[in-house]
Short mmCIF file of C-alpha atoms in Angstrom, two decimals:
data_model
loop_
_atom_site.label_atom_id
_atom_site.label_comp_id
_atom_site.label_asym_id
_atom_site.label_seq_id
_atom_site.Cartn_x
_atom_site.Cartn_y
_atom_site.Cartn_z
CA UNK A 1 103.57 95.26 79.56
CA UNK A 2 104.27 96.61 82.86
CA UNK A 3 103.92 100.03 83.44
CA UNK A 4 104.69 102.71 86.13
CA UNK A 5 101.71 105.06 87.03
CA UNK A 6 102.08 108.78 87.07
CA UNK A 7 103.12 110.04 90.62
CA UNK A 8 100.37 111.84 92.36
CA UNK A 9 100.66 115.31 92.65
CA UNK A 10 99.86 116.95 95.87
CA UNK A 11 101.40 119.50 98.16
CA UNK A 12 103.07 117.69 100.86
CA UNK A 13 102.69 114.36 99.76
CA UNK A 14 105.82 112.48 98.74
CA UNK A 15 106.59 111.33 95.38
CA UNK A 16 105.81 107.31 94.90
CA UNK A 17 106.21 104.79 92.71
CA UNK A 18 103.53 102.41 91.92
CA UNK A 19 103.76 98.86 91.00
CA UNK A 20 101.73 97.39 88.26
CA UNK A 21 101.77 94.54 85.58
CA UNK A 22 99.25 95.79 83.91
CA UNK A 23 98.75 99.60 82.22
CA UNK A 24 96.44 102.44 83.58
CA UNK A 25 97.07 105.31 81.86
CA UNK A 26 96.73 108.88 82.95
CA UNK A 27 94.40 110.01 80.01
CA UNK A 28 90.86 109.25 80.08
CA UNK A 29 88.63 106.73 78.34
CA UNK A 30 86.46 108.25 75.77
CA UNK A 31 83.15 105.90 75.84
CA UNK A 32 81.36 105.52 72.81
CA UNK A 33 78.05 107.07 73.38
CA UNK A 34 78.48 108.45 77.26
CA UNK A 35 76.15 111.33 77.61
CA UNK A 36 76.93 113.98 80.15
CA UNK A 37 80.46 114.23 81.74
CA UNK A 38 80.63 112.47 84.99
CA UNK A 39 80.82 114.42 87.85
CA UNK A 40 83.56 112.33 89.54
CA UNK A 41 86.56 109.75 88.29
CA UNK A 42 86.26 108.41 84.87
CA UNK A 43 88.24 104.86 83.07
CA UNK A 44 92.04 105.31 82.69
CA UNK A 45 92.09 104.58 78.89
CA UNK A 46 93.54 100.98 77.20
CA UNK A 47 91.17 99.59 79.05
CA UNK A 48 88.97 96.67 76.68
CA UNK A 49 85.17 96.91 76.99
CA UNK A 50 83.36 93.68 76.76
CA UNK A 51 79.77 94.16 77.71
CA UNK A 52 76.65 95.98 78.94
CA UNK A 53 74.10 95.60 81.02
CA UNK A 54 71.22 96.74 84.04
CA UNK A 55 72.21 96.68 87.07
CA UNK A 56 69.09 95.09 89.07
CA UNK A 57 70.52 94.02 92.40
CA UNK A 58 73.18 95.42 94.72
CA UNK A 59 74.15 92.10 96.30
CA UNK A 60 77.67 92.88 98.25
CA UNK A 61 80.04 96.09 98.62
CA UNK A 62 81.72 94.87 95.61
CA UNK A 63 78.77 93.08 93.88
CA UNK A 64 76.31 93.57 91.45
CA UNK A 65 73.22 91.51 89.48
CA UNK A 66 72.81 92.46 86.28
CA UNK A 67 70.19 91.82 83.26
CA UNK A 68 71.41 89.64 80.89
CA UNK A 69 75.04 89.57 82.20
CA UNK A 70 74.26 87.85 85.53
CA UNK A 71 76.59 88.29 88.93
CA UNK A 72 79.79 91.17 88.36
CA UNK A 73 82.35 91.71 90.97
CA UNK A 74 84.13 95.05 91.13
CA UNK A 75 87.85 94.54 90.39
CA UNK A 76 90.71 96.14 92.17
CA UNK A 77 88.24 96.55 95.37
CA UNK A 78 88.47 95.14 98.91
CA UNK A 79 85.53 93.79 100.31
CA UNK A 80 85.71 95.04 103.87
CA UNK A 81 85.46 92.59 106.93
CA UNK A 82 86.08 93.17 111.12
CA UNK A 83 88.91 91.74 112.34
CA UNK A 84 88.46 88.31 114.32
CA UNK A 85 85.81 87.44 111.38
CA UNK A 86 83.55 89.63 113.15
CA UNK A 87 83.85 88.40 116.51
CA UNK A 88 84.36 92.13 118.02
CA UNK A 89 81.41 93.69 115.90
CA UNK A 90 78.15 92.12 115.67
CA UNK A 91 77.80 94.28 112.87
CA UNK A 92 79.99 96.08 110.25
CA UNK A 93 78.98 99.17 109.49
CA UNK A 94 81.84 99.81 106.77
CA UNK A 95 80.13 97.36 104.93
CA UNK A 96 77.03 98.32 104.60
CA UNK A 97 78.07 101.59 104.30
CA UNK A 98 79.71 100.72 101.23
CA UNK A 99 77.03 98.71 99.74
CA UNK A 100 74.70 101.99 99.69
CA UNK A 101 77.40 103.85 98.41
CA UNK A 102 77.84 101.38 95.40
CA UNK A 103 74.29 101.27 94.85
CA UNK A 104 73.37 105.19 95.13
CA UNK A 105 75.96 105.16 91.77
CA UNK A 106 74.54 102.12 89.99
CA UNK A 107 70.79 100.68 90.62
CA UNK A 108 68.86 100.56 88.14
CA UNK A 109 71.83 101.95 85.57
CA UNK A 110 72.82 100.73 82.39
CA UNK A 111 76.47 99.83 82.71
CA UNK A 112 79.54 99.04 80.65
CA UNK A 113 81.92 96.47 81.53
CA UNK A 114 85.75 96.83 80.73
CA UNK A 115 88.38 93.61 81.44
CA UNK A 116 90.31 93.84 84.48
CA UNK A 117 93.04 91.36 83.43
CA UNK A 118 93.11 88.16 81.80
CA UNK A 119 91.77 86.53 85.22
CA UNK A 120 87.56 86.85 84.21
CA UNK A 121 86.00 85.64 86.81
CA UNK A 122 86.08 85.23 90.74
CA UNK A 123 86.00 81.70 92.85
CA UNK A 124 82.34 82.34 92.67
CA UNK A 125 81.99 82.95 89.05
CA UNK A 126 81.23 86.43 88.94
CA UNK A 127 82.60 88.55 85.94
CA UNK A 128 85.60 90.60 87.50
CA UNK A 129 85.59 93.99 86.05
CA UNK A 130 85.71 97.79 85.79
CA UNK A 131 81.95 99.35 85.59
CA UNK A 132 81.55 102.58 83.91
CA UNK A 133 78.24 103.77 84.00
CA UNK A 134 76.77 104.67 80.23
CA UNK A 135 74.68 107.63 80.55
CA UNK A 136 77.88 109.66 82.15
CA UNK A 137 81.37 107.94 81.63
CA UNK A 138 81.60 107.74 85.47
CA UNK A 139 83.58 105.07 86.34
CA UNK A 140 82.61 103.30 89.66
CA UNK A 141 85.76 101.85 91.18
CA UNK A 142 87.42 104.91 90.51
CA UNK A 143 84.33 107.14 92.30
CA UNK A 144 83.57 104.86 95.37
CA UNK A 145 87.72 105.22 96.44
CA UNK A 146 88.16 108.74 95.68
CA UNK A 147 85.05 109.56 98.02
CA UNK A 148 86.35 107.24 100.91
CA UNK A 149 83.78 104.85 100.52
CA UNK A 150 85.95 101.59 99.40
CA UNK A 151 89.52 100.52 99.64
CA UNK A 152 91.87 99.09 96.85
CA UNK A 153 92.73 95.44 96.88
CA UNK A 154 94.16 93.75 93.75
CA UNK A 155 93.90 89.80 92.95
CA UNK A 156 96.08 87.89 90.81
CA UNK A 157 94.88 88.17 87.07
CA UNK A 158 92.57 91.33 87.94
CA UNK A 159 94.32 94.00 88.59
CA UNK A 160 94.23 96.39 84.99
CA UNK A 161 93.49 100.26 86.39
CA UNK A 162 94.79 99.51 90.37
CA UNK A 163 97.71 102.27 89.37
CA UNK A 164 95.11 105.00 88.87
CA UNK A 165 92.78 103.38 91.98
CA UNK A 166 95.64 103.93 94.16
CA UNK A 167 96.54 107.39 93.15
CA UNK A 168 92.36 108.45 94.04
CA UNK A 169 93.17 106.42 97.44
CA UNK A 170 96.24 108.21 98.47
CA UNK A 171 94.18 111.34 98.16
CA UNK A 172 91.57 110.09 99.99
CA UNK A 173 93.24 109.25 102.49
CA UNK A 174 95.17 111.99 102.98
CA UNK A 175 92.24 114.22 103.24
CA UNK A 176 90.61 111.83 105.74
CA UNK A 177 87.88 111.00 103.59
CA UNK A 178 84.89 108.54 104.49
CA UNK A 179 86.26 105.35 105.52
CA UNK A 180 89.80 107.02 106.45
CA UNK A 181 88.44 108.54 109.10
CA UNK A 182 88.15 105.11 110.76
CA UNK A 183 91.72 104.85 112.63
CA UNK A 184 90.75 100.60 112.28
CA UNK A 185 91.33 101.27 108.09
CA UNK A 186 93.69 103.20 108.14
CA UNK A 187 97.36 103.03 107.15
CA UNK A 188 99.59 101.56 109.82
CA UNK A 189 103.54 101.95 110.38
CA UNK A 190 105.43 98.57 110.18
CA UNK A 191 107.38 99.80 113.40
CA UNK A 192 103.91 99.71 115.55
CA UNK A 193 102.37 97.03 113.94
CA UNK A 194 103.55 94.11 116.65
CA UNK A 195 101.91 92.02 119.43
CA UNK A 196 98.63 91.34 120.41
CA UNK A 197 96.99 94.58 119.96
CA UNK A 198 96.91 95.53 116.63
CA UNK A 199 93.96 93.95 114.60
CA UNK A 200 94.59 90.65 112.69
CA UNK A 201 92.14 88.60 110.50
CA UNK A 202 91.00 91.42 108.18
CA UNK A 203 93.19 93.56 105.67
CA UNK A 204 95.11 95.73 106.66
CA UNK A 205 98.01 98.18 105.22
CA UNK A 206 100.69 98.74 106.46
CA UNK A 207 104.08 101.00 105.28
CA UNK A 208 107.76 101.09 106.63
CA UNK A 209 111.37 100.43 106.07
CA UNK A 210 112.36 96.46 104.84
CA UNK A 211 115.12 96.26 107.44
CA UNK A 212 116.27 93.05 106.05
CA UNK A 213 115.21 90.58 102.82
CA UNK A 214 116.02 86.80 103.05
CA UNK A 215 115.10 84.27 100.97
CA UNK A 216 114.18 80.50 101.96
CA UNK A 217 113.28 78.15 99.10
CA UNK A 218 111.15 79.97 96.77
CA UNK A 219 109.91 82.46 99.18
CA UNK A 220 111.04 85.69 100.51
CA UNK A 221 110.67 87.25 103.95
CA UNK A 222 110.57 91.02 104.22
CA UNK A 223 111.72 91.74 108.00
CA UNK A 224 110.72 95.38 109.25
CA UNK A 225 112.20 94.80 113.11
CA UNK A 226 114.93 92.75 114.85
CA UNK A 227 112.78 90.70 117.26
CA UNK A 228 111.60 87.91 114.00
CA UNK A 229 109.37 86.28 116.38
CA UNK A 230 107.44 89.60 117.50
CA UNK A 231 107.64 92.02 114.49
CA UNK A 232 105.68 92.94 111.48
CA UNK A 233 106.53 90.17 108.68
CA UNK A 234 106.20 90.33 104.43
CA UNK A 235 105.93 86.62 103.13
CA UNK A 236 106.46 87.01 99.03
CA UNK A 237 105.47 84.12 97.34
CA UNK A 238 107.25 82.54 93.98
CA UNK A 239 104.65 83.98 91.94
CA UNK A 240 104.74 87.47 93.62
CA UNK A 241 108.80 87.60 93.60
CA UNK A 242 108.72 86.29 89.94
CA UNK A 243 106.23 89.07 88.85
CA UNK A 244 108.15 91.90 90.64
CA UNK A 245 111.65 90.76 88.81
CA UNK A 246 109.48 90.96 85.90
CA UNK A 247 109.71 94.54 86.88
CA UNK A 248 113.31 95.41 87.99
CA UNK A 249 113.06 94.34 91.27
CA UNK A 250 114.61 91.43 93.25
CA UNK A 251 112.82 91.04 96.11
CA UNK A 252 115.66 89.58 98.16
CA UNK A 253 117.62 92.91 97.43
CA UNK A 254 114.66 94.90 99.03
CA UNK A 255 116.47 95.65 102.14
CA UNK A 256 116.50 99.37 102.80
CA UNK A 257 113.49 100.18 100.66
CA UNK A 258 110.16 102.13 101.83
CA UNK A 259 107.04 100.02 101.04
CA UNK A 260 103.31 99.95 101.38
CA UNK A 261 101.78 96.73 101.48
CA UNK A 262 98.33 95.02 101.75
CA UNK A 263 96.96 91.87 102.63
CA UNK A 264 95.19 89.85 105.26
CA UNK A 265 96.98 89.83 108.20
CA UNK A 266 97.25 86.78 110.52
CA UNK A 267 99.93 86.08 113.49
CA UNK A 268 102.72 83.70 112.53
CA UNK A 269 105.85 85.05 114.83
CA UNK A 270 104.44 88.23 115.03
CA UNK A 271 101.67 90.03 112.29
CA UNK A 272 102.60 88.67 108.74
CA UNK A 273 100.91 89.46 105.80
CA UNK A 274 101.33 87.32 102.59
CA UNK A 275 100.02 89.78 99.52
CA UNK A 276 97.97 88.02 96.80
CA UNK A 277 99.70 89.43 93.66
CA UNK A 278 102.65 91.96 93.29
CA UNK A 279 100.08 94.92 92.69
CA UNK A 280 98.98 94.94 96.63
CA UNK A 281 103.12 95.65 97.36
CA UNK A 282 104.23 99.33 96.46
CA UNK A 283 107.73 100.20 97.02
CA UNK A 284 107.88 103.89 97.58
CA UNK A 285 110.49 107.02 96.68
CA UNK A 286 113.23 107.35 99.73
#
């Protein structure tokens, strides 16, 4: 059942409204047998654990080897790449960055694994999931974007918790925390985000007005300038559209509307990005 997330609630910030299909909860997870409280984020609850394990190798920003359980992916998280597929960096240091940040939290830990969404595994057969660590309750999506050191992506099928992910973000950002204060990350206006020198090839997020909706086919265009051919460009696919009607929300009628949205951006008539599942597009409070 789709639910709405709590607003964040920070002086200054405005009021949003978060999409999701899939509930997060603003109580936490009580974990049968956690030890000591963590020091940091812990599992929205409704969550469904469905296994344990050691983690024995750190083997991406968003991966993990464990005993017994084999490869695990980190739902909800981006896995952070240069723009140009690396062609202006011959190396990333975001990335490794976040790898030691992942495995400060969870080498050599015993882990619990909670279902992300009905979508189990990745195009490379590792277990998509939420992590919690055992000893503590921490939960390590939730810690690595509240301390700046990842950014939230959601996939299609995988995307149980990214309510309570974004909320930790917003914060994070705000406050200029670890990654945010990389002005390549950060959160772009739709208004600037034309021509050749903004980055393309690499996620991105960007927020603004929809000046106009239209829809061709199946698909709908979200238009944020005049010049079609030179602006900043939302391509919804059926599936997306379908899954935000599911919600109240016709994305033709989107016109007027303050969004945040995420995606890998490419140039078609301008930057376009085409968001993987209706969780990566937020539509925000006036």
């Amino acid at each position: 059942m789709a639910v709405l997330p709590r607003d964040p609630m920070m002086a200054g910030m405005e009021r949003r409204h978060f999409l999701t299909l899939a509930a997060t909860g603003a109580a936490v997870a009580v974990l049968p047998g956690a030890g000591a409280h963590a020091a940091g984020p812990l599992l929205p609850s409704g969550l469904r654990e469905i296994g344990r394990g050691r983690v024995v190798a750190v083997t991406s920003p968003v991966g993990l080897s464990l005993q017994g359980v084999g490869a695990v992916r980190l739902a909800a998280l981006e896995i952070p790449s240069p723009p140009l597929a690396g062609t202006l960096f011959a190396e990333w240091p975001v990335q490794q960055a976040q790898k030691e940040a992942l495995g400060s939290l969870a080498m050599e830990q015993e882990v619990l694994l909670y279902s992300a969404g009905p979508q189990r595994q990745d195009r490379h057969g590792a277990a998509l999931c939420h992590l919690v660590r055992a000893r503590d309750g921490l939960w390590l999506q939730g810690n690595l974007v509240s301390s700046g050191a990842a950014r939230v992506l959601g996939a299609p099928g995988a995307t149980a918790g990214i309510g309570a992910l974004y909320e930790l973000e917003d914060t994070a950002r705000h406050s200029r925390t670890g990654l945010w204060r990389e002005p390549l990350l950060g959160e772009r206006e739709a208004v600037d985000y034309a021509g050749e020198d903004w980055p393309l090839q690499m996620v991105v997020i960007v927020r603004g007005k929809v000046l106009a909706a239209a829809k061709v086919g199946s698909t709908v265009y979200l238009n944020f300038g005049s010049d079609r051919r030179h602006d900043f460009t939302v391509r919804l696919a059926q599936p997306v559209t379908r899954a935000l009607a599911a919600l109240g929300f016709q994305a033709e009628e989107l016109a007027g509307r303050n969004i945040q949205v995420r995606g890998y951006a490419i140039s078609e008539n301008g930057p376009l990005i085409e968001p993987a599942c209706a969780e990566n597009l937020r539509i925000l409070a006036s």
